[in-house]
PDB file of C-alpha atoms in Angstrom:
ATOM      1  CA  UNK M   1     -24.106   4.521   1.007  1.00 89.00           C
ATOM      2  CA  UNK M   2     -21.108   3.368   3.033  1.00 96.00           C
ATOM      3  CA  UNK M   3     -18.591   1.483   0.896  1.00 98.00           C
ATOM      4  CA  UNK M   4     -17.195  -1.842   2.099  1.00 99.00           C
ATOM      5  CA  UNK M   5     -13.482  -2.580   1.801  1.00 99.00           C
ATOM      6  CA  UNK M   6     -11.947  -6.021   2.241  1.00 99.00           C
ATOM      7  CA  UNK M   7      -8.600  -5.148   3.845  1.00 99.00           C
ATOM      8  CA  UNK M   8      -6.093  -7.999   3.525  1.00 99.00           C
ATOM      9  CA  UNK M   9      -3.299  -6.979   5.889  1.00 98.00           C
ATOM     10  CA  UNK M  10      -1.503  -8.018   9.044  1.00 97.00           C
ATOM     11  CA  UNK M  11      -2.252  -6.864  12.566  1.00 97.00           C
ATOM     12  CA  UNK M  12       0.873  -5.550  14.268  1.00 96.00           C
ATOM     13  CA  UNK M  13      -0.094  -4.962  17.880  1.00 96.00           C
ATOM     14  CA  UNK M  14       2.407  -2.171  18.479  1.00 97.00           C
ATOM     15  CA  UNK M  15       3.798   0.380  16.054  1.00 94.00           C
ATOM     16  CA  UNK M  16       1.685   2.431  13.665  1.00 96.00           C
ATOM     17  CA  UNK M  17       1.391   0.348  10.514  1.00 94.00           C
ATOM     18  CA  UNK M  18      -0.926  -2.054   8.712  1.00 96.00           C
ATOM     19  CA  UNK M  19      -4.373  -2.321  10.344  1.00 96.00           C
ATOM     20  CA  UNK M  20      -3.481   0.207  13.058  1.00 96.00           C
ATOM     21  CA  UNK M  21      -3.239   2.785  10.263  1.00 97.00           C
ATOM     22  CA  UNK M  22      -5.628   1.402   7.671  1.00 98.00           C
ATOM     23  CA  UNK M  23      -8.707   1.091   9.860  1.00 98.00           C
ATOM     24  CA  UNK M  24      -8.826   4.640  11.279  1.00 98.00           C
ATOM     25  CA  UNK M  25      -7.908   6.301   7.978  1.00 98.00           C
ATOM     26  CA  UNK M  26     -10.504   4.508   5.872  1.00 99.00           C
ATOM     27  CA  UNK M  27     -13.121   4.940   8.597  1.00 98.00           C
ATOM     28  CA  UNK M  28     -12.350   8.663   8.582  1.00 98.00           C
ATOM     29  CA  UNK M  29     -13.264   8.748   4.891  1.00 98.00           C
ATOM     30  CA  UNK M  30     -16.598   7.120   5.699  1.00 98.00           C
ATOM     31  CA  UNK M  31     -15.849   3.570   4.571  1.00 99.00           C
ATOM     32  CA  UNK M  32     -16.399   0.246   6.337  1.00 99.00           C
ATOM     33  CA  UNK M  33     -13.221  -1.791   6.833  1.00 99.00           C
ATOM     34  CA  UNK M  34     -13.721  -5.563   6.735  1.00 99.00           C
ATOM     35  CA  UNK M  35     -10.385  -7.019   7.864  1.00 98.00           C
ATOM     36  CA  UNK M  36      -9.053 -10.278   6.479  1.00 99.00           C
ATOM     37  CA  UNK M  37      -5.944 -10.549   8.693  1.00 98.00           C
ATOM     38  CA  UNK M  38      -2.879 -12.246   7.229  1.00 98.00           C
ATOM     39  CA  UNK M  39      -0.711 -12.438  10.352  1.00 97.00           C
ATOM     40  CA  UNK M  40      -0.656 -11.395  13.998  1.00 97.00           C
ATOM     41  CA  UNK M  41       2.575  -9.802  15.223  1.00 96.00           C
ATOM     42  CA  UNK M  42       3.522  -8.348  18.591  1.00 97.00           C
ATOM     43  CA  UNK M  43       5.135  -5.415  16.744  1.00 93.00           C
ATOM     44  CA  UNK M  44       5.871  -4.531  13.145  1.00 91.00           C
ATOM     45  CA  UNK M  45       9.083  -5.878  11.628  1.00 85.00           C
ATOM     46  CA  UNK M  46      10.667  -2.516  10.848  1.00 82.00           C
ATOM     47  CA  UNK M  47      13.271  -2.347  13.591  1.00 84.00           C
ATOM     48  CA  UNK M  48      11.896  -4.202  16.591  1.00 88.00           C
ATOM     49  CA  UNK M  49      13.768  -7.341  17.638  1.00 90.00           C
ATOM     50  CA  UNK M  50      12.247 -10.523  19.051  1.00 91.00           C
ATOM     51  CA  UNK M  51       8.745  -9.923  17.728  1.00 93.00           C
ATOM     52  CA  UNK M  52       6.185 -12.725  17.762  1.00 95.00           C
ATOM     53  CA  UNK M  53       4.648 -13.817  14.461  1.00 94.00           C
ATOM     54  CA  UNK M  54       1.546 -15.916  13.847  1.00 97.00           C
ATOM     55  CA  UNK M  55       0.679 -16.936  10.274  1.00 97.00           C
ATOM     56  CA  UNK M  56      -3.113 -16.734   9.839  1.00 98.00           C
ATOM     57  CA  UNK M  57      -3.357 -18.573   6.508  1.00 98.00           C
ATOM     58  CA  UNK M  58      -5.673 -21.271   7.858  1.00 98.00           C
ATOM     59  CA  UNK M  59      -7.948 -18.703   9.489  1.00 98.00           C
ATOM     60  CA  UNK M  60      -8.068 -16.672   6.260  1.00 98.00           C
ATOM     61  CA  UNK M  61      -9.499 -19.678   4.456  1.00 98.00           C
ATOM     62  CA  UNK M  62     -12.154 -20.158   7.149  1.00 98.00           C
ATOM     63  CA  UNK M  63     -13.118 -16.479   6.978  1.00 99.00           C
ATOM     64  CA  UNK M  64     -13.364 -16.418   3.190  1.00 98.00           C
ATOM     65  CA  UNK M  65     -15.407 -19.635   3.189  1.00 98.00           C
ATOM     66  CA  UNK M  66     -17.904 -18.029   5.576  1.00 98.00           C
ATOM     67  CA  UNK M  67     -17.990 -14.804   3.554  1.00 98.00           C
ATOM     68  CA  UNK M  68     -18.764 -16.780   0.388  1.00 98.00           C
ATOM     69  CA  UNK M  69     -21.720 -18.429   2.140  1.00 98.00           C
ATOM     70  CA  UNK M  70     -22.943 -14.962   3.137  1.00 98.00           C
ATOM     71  CA  UNK M  71     -22.618 -13.763  -0.491  1.00 97.00           C
ATOM     72  CA  UNK M  72     -20.751 -10.683   0.673  1.00 97.00           C
ATOM     73  CA  UNK M  73     -19.834  -8.035  -1.871  1.00 97.00           C
ATOM     74  CA  UNK M  74     -17.131  -5.393  -1.570  1.00 98.00           C
ATOM     75  CA  UNK M  75     -16.626  -2.035  -3.226  1.00 98.00           C
ATOM     76  CA  UNK M  76     -12.864  -2.419  -2.927  1.00 98.00           C
ATOM     77  CA  UNK M  77     -10.266  -5.059  -2.157  1.00 99.00           C
ATOM     78  CA  UNK M  78      -7.036  -3.774  -0.633  1.00 99.00           C
ATOM     79  CA  UNK M  79      -4.104  -6.111  -0.033  1.00 98.00           C
ATOM     80  CA  UNK M  80      -0.759  -5.493   1.651  1.00 97.00           C
ATOM     81  CA  UNK M  81       1.574  -7.413   3.979  1.00 94.00           C
ATOM     82  CA  UNK M  82       1.225 -11.186   3.654  1.00 95.00           C
ATOM     83  CA  UNK M  83       2.203 -13.809   6.197  1.00 93.00           C
ATOM     84  CA  UNK M  84       3.291 -16.694   3.984  1.00 94.00           C
ATOM     85  CA  UNK M  85       3.753 -17.915   0.437  1.00 94.00           C
ATOM     86  CA  UNK M  86       0.506 -19.873   0.744  1.00 96.00           C
ATOM     87  CA  UNK M  87      -1.402 -16.612   1.066  1.00 97.00           C
ATOM     88  CA  UNK M  88      -0.565 -15.557  -2.491  1.00 97.00           C
ATOM     89  CA  UNK M  89      -3.027 -18.104  -3.855  1.00 97.00           C
ATOM     90  CA  UNK M  90      -5.550 -17.359  -1.084  1.00 98.00           C
ATOM     91  CA  UNK M  91      -5.570 -13.676  -2.026  1.00 98.00           C
ATOM     92  CA  UNK M  92      -5.648 -14.366  -5.781  1.00 96.00           C
ATOM     93  CA  UNK M  93      -8.672 -16.601  -5.296  1.00 97.00           C
ATOM     94  CA  UNK M  94     -10.294 -14.014  -3.023  1.00 98.00           C
ATOM     95  CA  UNK M  95      -9.925 -11.312  -5.686  1.00 97.00           C
ATOM     96  CA  UNK M  96     -11.379 -13.645  -8.313  1.00 96.00           C
ATOM     97  CA  UNK M  97     -14.347 -14.653  -6.161  1.00 97.00           C
ATOM     98  CA  UNK M  98     -15.199 -11.305  -4.567  1.00 98.00           C
ATOM     99  CA  UNK M  99     -14.624  -8.787  -7.367  1.00 95.00           C
ATOM    100  CA  UNK M 100     -16.427  -7.776 -10.529  1.00 92.00           C
ATOM    101  CA  UNK M 101     -16.076  -4.910 -12.988  1.00 90.00           C
ATOM    102  CA  UNK M 102     -17.250  -2.435 -10.317  1.00 94.00           C
ATOM    103  CA  UNK M 103     -14.807  -3.533  -7.601  1.00 97.00           C
ATOM    104  CA  UNK M 104     -11.676  -1.437  -7.160  1.00 97.00           C
ATOM    105  CA  UNK M 105      -8.646  -3.635  -6.477  1.00 97.00           C
ATOM    106  CA  UNK M 106      -5.649  -1.892  -4.912  1.00 98.00           C
ATOM    107  CA  UNK M 107      -2.530  -3.970  -4.327  1.00 97.00           C
ATOM    108  CA  UNK M 108       0.184  -2.503  -2.150  1.00 98.00           C
ATOM    109  CA  UNK M 109       2.992  -4.927  -3.127  1.00 96.00           C
ATOM    110  CA  UNK M 110       4.613  -5.001   0.300  1.00 95.00           C
ATOM    111  CA  UNK M 111       8.027  -6.675   0.073  1.00 94.00           C
ATOM    112  CA  UNK M 112      10.704  -4.359   1.425  1.00 89.00           C
ATOM    113  CA  UNK M 113      12.111  -0.861   1.775  1.00 89.00           C
ATOM    114  CA  UNK M 114      15.408   0.997   1.583  1.00 87.00           C
ATOM    115  CA  UNK M 115      16.773  -1.564  -0.855  1.00 84.00           C
ATOM    116  CA  UNK M 116      16.142  -4.558   1.435  1.00 87.00           C
ATOM    117  CA  UNK M 117      13.534  -7.314   1.620  1.00 88.00           C
ATOM    118  CA  UNK M 118      11.472  -7.602   4.805  1.00 87.00           C
ATOM    119  CA  UNK M 119      12.645 -10.244   7.259  1.00 84.00           C
ATOM    120  CA  UNK M 120       9.540 -12.433   7.052  1.00 82.00           C
ATOM    121  CA  UNK M 121       9.542 -12.510   3.243  1.00 89.00           C
ATOM    122  CA  UNK M 122      11.219 -14.934   0.834  1.00 88.00           C
ATOM    123  CA  UNK M 123      12.096 -14.654  -2.846  1.00 88.00           C
ATOM    124  CA  UNK M 124       9.242 -17.005  -3.725  1.00 90.00           C
ATOM    125  CA  UNK M 125       6.832 -14.745  -1.835  1.00 91.00           C
ATOM    126  CA  UNK M 126       8.118 -11.746  -3.760  1.00 90.00           C
ATOM    127  CA  UNK M 127       7.616 -13.589  -7.045  1.00 91.00           C
ATOM    128  CA  UNK M 128       4.056 -14.292  -5.927  1.00 92.00           C
ATOM    129  CA  UNK M 129       3.384 -10.643  -5.110  1.00 95.00           C
ATOM    130  CA  UNK M 130       3.948  -9.846  -8.784  1.00 93.00           C
ATOM    131  CA  UNK M 131       1.158 -12.298  -9.619  1.00 92.00           C
ATOM    132  CA  UNK M 132      -1.183 -10.368  -7.312  1.00 94.00           C
ATOM    133  CA  UNK M 133      -0.384  -7.170  -9.193  1.00 95.00           C
ATOM    134  CA  UNK M 134      -1.780  -8.803 -12.327  1.00 92.00           C
ATOM    135  CA  UNK M 135      -5.257  -8.513 -10.801  1.00 92.00           C
ATOM    136  CA  UNK M 136      -4.935  -4.910  -9.630  1.00 95.00           C
ATOM    137  CA  UNK M 137      -6.503  -1.699 -10.843  1.00 95.00           C
ATOM    138  CA  UNK M 138      -3.957   0.320  -8.861  1.00 96.00           C
ATOM    139  CA  UNK M 139      -0.594  -0.620  -7.360  1.00 97.00           C
ATOM    140  CA  UNK M 140       1.416   1.498  -4.923  1.00 98.00           C
ATOM    141  CA  UNK M 141       4.986   0.162  -4.683  1.00 98.00           C
ATOM    142  CA  UNK M 142       7.810   2.064  -3.061  1.00 96.00           C
ATOM    143  CA  UNK M 143      11.087   2.299  -4.974  1.00 96.00           C
ATOM    144  CA  UNK M 144      12.504  -0.900  -3.509  1.00 94.00           C
ATOM    145  CA  UNK M 145       9.366  -2.795  -4.460  1.00 96.00           C
ATOM    146  CA  UNK M 146       9.339  -1.197  -7.904  1.00 96.00           C
ATOM    147  CA  UNK M 147      12.763  -2.588  -8.745  1.00 95.00           C
ATOM    148  CA  UNK M 148      11.830  -5.964  -7.256  1.00 94.00           C
ATOM    149  CA  UNK M 149       8.666  -6.197  -9.354  1.00 95.00           C
ATOM    150  CA  UNK M 150      10.682  -5.457 -12.482  1.00 95.00           C
ATOM    151  CA  UNK M 151      13.483  -7.871 -11.597  1.00 92.00           C
ATOM    152  CA  UNK M 152      16.066  -5.110 -11.511  1.00 92.00           C
ATOM    153  CA  UNK M 153      18.713  -4.327  -8.877  1.00 91.00           C
ATOM    154  CA  UNK M 154      17.829  -1.488  -6.533  1.00 89.00           C
ATOM    155  CA  UNK M 155      18.930   1.707  -8.233  1.00 82.00           C
ATOM    156  CA  UNK M 156      18.410   4.408  -5.613  1.00 79.00           C
ATOM    157  CA  UNK M 157      16.729   7.684  -6.529  1.00 85.00           C
ATOM    158  CA  UNK M 158      15.758   7.733 -10.240  1.00 89.00           C
ATOM    159  CA  UNK M 159      15.862  10.857 -12.390  1.00 90.00           C
ATOM    160  CA  UNK M 160      12.812  11.976 -14.373  1.00 90.00           C
ATOM    161  CA  UNK M 161      13.572   9.776 -17.385  1.00 92.00           C
ATOM    162  CA  UNK M 162      14.101   6.710 -15.196  1.00 94.00           C
ATOM    163  CA  UNK M 163      10.877   7.459 -13.304  1.00 95.00           C
ATOM    164  CA  UNK M 164       8.909   7.445 -16.569  1.00 95.00           C
ATOM    165  CA  UNK M 165      10.602   4.211 -17.651  1.00 96.00           C
ATOM    166  CA  UNK M 166       9.759   2.522 -14.348  1.00 96.00           C
ATOM    167  CA  UNK M 167       6.131   3.656 -14.516  1.00 96.00           C
ATOM    168  CA  UNK M 168       5.761   2.405 -18.091  1.00 94.00           C
ATOM    169  CA  UNK M 169       7.231  -0.976 -17.188  1.00 95.00           C
ATOM    170  CA  UNK M 170       4.977  -1.350 -14.143  1.00 95.00           C
ATOM    171  CA  UNK M 171       1.888  -0.617 -16.242  1.00 93.00           C
ATOM    172  CA  UNK M 172       2.758  -3.617 -18.411  1.00 90.00           C
ATOM    173  CA  UNK M 173       2.461  -6.043 -15.503  1.00 89.00           C
ATOM    174  CA  UNK M 174      -0.455  -8.399 -15.669  1.00 67.00           C
ATOM    175  CA  UNK M 175      -3.296  -9.454 -17.882  1.00 60.00           C
ATOM    176  CA  UNK M 176      -5.787  -6.939 -16.510  1.00 62.00           C
ATOM    177  CA  UNK M 177      -5.763  -3.352 -17.734  1.00 69.00           C
ATOM    178  CA  UNK M 178      -4.193  -1.510 -14.822  1.00 74.00           C
ATOM    179  CA  UNK M 179      -5.645   1.933 -14.222  1.00 87.00           C
ATOM    180  CA  UNK M 180      -2.787   3.523 -12.326  1.00 95.00           C
ATOM    181  CA  UNK M 181       0.673   2.981 -10.910  1.00 97.00           C
ATOM    182  CA  UNK M 182       1.906   5.166  -8.059  1.00 98.00           C
ATOM    183  CA  UNK M 183       5.528   4.919  -6.908  1.00 98.00           C
ATOM    184  CA  UNK M 184       5.915   6.219  -3.372  1.00 97.00           C
ATOM    185  CA  UNK M 185       8.844   7.589  -1.401  1.00 94.00           C
ATOM    186  CA  UNK M 186      10.598   9.274  -4.341  1.00 95.00           C
ATOM    187  CA  UNK M 187      13.165  11.871  -3.285  1.00 92.00           C
ATOM    188  CA  UNK M 188      14.051  15.130  -5.018  1.00 90.00           C
ATOM    189  CA  UNK M 189      17.389  15.765  -3.343  1.00 86.00           C
ATOM    190  CA  UNK M 190      17.973  19.080  -5.114  1.00 88.00           C
ATOM    191  CA  UNK M 191      14.829  20.561  -3.560  1.00 91.00           C
ATOM    192  CA  UNK M 192      14.936  18.448  -0.362  1.00 94.00           C
ATOM    193  CA  UNK M 193      11.450  17.105  -1.007  1.00 95.00           C
ATOM    194  CA  UNK M 194       9.833  13.678  -1.095  1.00 96.00           C
ATOM    195  CA  UNK M 195       6.681  12.453  -2.742  1.00 97.00           C
ATOM    196  CA  UNK M 196       5.215  10.185  -5.365  1.00 98.00           C
ATOM    197  CA  UNK M 197       5.183   9.825  -9.138  1.00 98.00           C
ATOM    198  CA  UNK M 198       2.341   8.219 -11.012  1.00 98.00           C
ATOM    199  CA  UNK M 199       1.031   7.105 -14.384  1.00 96.00           C
ATOM    200  CA  UNK M 200      -2.657   6.827 -15.276  1.00 94.00           C
ATOM    201  CA  UNK M 201      -4.011   4.905 -18.259  1.00 90.00           C
ATOM    202  CA  UNK M 202      -7.319   6.096 -19.713  1.00 84.00           C
ATOM    203  CA  UNK M 203      -9.934   4.126 -21.655  1.00 81.00           C
ATOM    204  CA  UNK M 204      -8.095   4.771 -24.926  1.00 82.00           C
ATOM    205  CA  UNK M 205      -4.773   3.551 -23.464  1.00 82.00           C
ATOM    206  CA  UNK M 206      -3.352   7.065 -23.350  1.00 89.00           C
ATOM    207  CA  UNK M 207      -0.954   7.454 -20.430  1.00 93.00           C
ATOM    208  CA  UNK M 208      -0.839  10.591 -18.306  1.00 95.00           C
ATOM    209  CA  UNK M 209       2.046  11.176 -15.909  1.00 97.00           C
ATOM    210  CA  UNK M 210       2.226  13.280 -12.786  1.00 97.00           C
ATOM    211  CA  UNK M 211       3.912  13.788  -9.453  1.00 97.00           C
ATOM    212  CA  UNK M 212       3.611  15.634  -6.193  1.00 98.00           C
ATOM    213  CA  UNK M 213       6.312  16.497  -3.662  1.00 97.00           C
ATOM    214  CA  UNK M 214       6.373  18.017  -0.178  1.00 97.00           C
ATOM    215  CA  UNK M 215       9.080  18.937   2.359  1.00 96.00           C
ATOM    216  CA  UNK M 216      11.295  16.003   3.305  1.00 94.00           C
ATOM    217  CA  UNK M 217      11.660  14.837   6.903  1.00 93.00           C
ATOM    218  CA  UNK M 218      15.045  13.210   7.471  1.00 91.00           C
ATOM    219  CA  UNK M 219      13.710  10.417   9.696  1.00 89.00           C
ATOM    220  CA  UNK M 220      12.447   7.010   8.606  1.00 90.00           C
ATOM    221  CA  UNK M 221       9.017   6.096   9.953  1.00 91.00           C
ATOM    222  CA  UNK M 222       7.614   2.593   9.368  1.00 92.00           C
ATOM    223  CA  UNK M 223       4.011   2.464   8.210  1.00 93.00           C
ATOM    224  CA  UNK M 224       4.050   5.486   5.911  1.00 95.00           C
ATOM    225  CA  UNK M 225       3.364   3.239   2.928  1.00 95.00           C
ATOM    226  CA  UNK M 226       0.231   1.908   4.619  1.00 97.00           C
ATOM    227  CA  UNK M 227      -0.825   5.442   5.443  1.00 98.00           C
ATOM    228  CA  UNK M 228      -0.229   6.573   1.856  1.00 98.00           C
ATOM    229  CA  UNK M 229      -2.140   3.737   0.186  1.00 98.00           C
ATOM    230  CA  UNK M 230      -5.039   4.053   2.625  1.00 99.00           C
ATOM    231  CA  UNK M 231      -5.420   7.757   1.893  1.00 99.00           C
ATOM    232  CA  UNK M 232      -5.298   7.051  -1.844  1.00 98.00           C
ATOM    233  CA  UNK M 233      -8.000   4.394  -1.589  1.00 99.00           C
ATOM    234  CA  UNK M 234     -10.162   6.446   0.747  1.00 98.00           C
ATOM    235  CA  UNK M 235     -10.082   9.465  -1.551  1.00 98.00           C
ATOM    236  CA  UNK M 236     -10.651   7.535  -4.778  1.00 98.00           C
ATOM    237  CA  UNK M 237     -13.689   5.773  -3.331  1.00 98.00           C
ATOM    238  CA  UNK M 238     -15.003   9.253  -2.538  1.00 98.00           C
ATOM    239  CA  UNK M 239     -14.652  10.126  -6.238  1.00 97.00           C
ATOM    240  CA  UNK M 240     -11.433  12.121  -6.098  1.00 97.00           C
ATOM    241  CA  UNK M 241      -8.931  11.786  -8.937  1.00 96.00           C
ATOM    242  CA  UNK M 242      -5.431  10.352  -8.715  1.00 97.00           C
ATOM    243  CA  UNK M 243      -3.696  13.744  -8.620  1.00 97.00           C
ATOM    244  CA  UNK M 244      -5.836  15.105  -5.791  1.00 98.00           C
ATOM    245  CA  UNK M 245      -5.496  11.827  -3.887  1.00 98.00           C
ATOM    246  CA  UNK M 246      -1.709  11.757  -4.264  1.00 98.00           C
ATOM    247  CA  UNK M 247      -1.458  15.417  -3.287  1.00 98.00           C
ATOM    248  CA  UNK M 248      -3.464  14.831  -0.103  1.00 98.00           C
ATOM    249  CA  UNK M 249      -1.424  11.753   0.847  1.00 98.00           C
ATOM    250  CA  UNK M 250       1.971  13.352   0.231  1.00 98.00           C
ATOM    251  CA  UNK M 251       1.099  16.573   2.051  1.00 98.00           C
ATOM    252  CA  UNK M 252      -0.372  14.754   5.037  1.00 98.00           C
ATOM    253  CA  UNK M 253       2.533  12.342   5.467  1.00 98.00           C
ATOM    254  CA  UNK M 254       5.034  15.178   5.188  1.00 97.00           C
ATOM    255  CA  UNK M 255       3.223  17.171   7.885  1.00 98.00           C
ATOM    256  CA  UNK M 256       2.765  14.293  10.326  1.00 98.00           C
ATOM    257  CA  UNK M 257       6.360  13.119   9.825  1.00 97.00           C
ATOM    258  CA  UNK M 258       7.775  16.559  10.573  1.00 96.00           C
ATOM    259  CA  UNK M 259       5.457  16.920  13.569  1.00 96.00           C
ATOM    260  CA  UNK M 260       6.349  13.459  14.908  1.00 96.00           C
ATOM    261  CA  UNK M 261      10.042  14.274  14.743  1.00 96.00           C
ATOM    262  CA  UNK M 262       9.396  17.611  16.480  1.00 95.00           C
ATOM    263  CA  UNK M 263       7.595  15.801  19.299  1.00 95.00           C
ATOM    264  CA  UNK M 264      10.565  13.503  19.806  1.00 94.00           C
ATOM    265  CA  UNK M 265       8.555  10.326  19.296  1.00 93.00           C
ATOM    266  CA  UNK M 266      10.825   7.343  18.562  1.00 94.00           C
ATOM    267  CA  UNK M 267      10.704   6.826  14.803  1.00 93.00           C
ATOM    268  CA  UNK M 268      10.189   3.092  15.281  1.00 94.00           C
ATOM    269  CA  UNK M 269       6.739   3.855  16.740  1.00 96.00           C
ATOM    270  CA  UNK M 270       5.555   5.335  13.420  1.00 93.00           C
ATOM    271  CA  UNK M 271       4.061   8.734  12.670  1.00 96.00           C
ATOM    272  CA  UNK M 272       1.651  10.349  15.135  1.00 96.00           C
ATOM    273  CA  UNK M 273      -1.215  10.902  12.728  1.00 96.00           C
ATOM    274  CA  UNK M 274      -4.153  10.473  15.091  1.00 96.00           C
ATOM    275  CA  UNK M 275      -4.532  14.097  16.228  1.00 94.00           C
ATOM    276  CA  UNK M 276      -4.154  15.380  12.653  1.00 95.00           C
ATOM    277  CA  UNK M 277      -6.463  12.932  10.895  1.00 96.00           C
ATOM    278  CA  UNK M 278      -9.220  15.533  10.801  1.00 95.00           C
ATOM    279  CA  UNK M 279      -7.112  17.537   8.324  1.00 92.00           C
ATOM    280  CA  UNK M 280      -7.335  14.863   5.643  1.00 92.00           C
TER     281      UNK M 280
END
């Protein structure tokens, strides 16, 4: 049976990120994407100037009210970029109302990258994102977001001991027993690779750690976090484990990044994944 995913993300009309990435990837894995859009932008915020921005908070409430009347149920809830501080409570209430013990909740705590907060975000919004993580089964922060969630200054590339410390601290967030934490965009400069590190908590509260790395592409492409989290969710809903899901995501993003650079596509446009999606 096709699984339904409530995807709580923005729609950026140009540039491969958010719904432009999420919808095709999750559809490729055989899942139905039910968008709950948080904002409408002319482009993403990762380098374009003069973009338009429409906060959809009021529309989100209308959509969720209708969905409640329809008694809709979802196999997964997947949240990402939010359009305003008000949406923190909207999303928290949505998770409470539309999830049960069988619903997988993945929170991509979108706040910033490369040590900087995104332009449409505020400190109060970032504080609220941490509250969303309390309801998550899985979170997928990048390094910048990891340090922000833990209230620590951005520390650059962590060594193995620091990676384990960060993972342990992230697992402590929230009242709900988090199943997994995956930190994305971790560099291994000695081997010129990039990938992800993760920690998984089992039913007996034992923690297993792992990582996966692939060749590094020395260009920055917006939207790779959305691509990563979508692959993770798509694979897990198809009964793959965390390691296999992380491996697939890291390998795929490495390949499409290198290929996009080879093609000469402006990095601001995002990675050209469309022709390679069949390899997932």
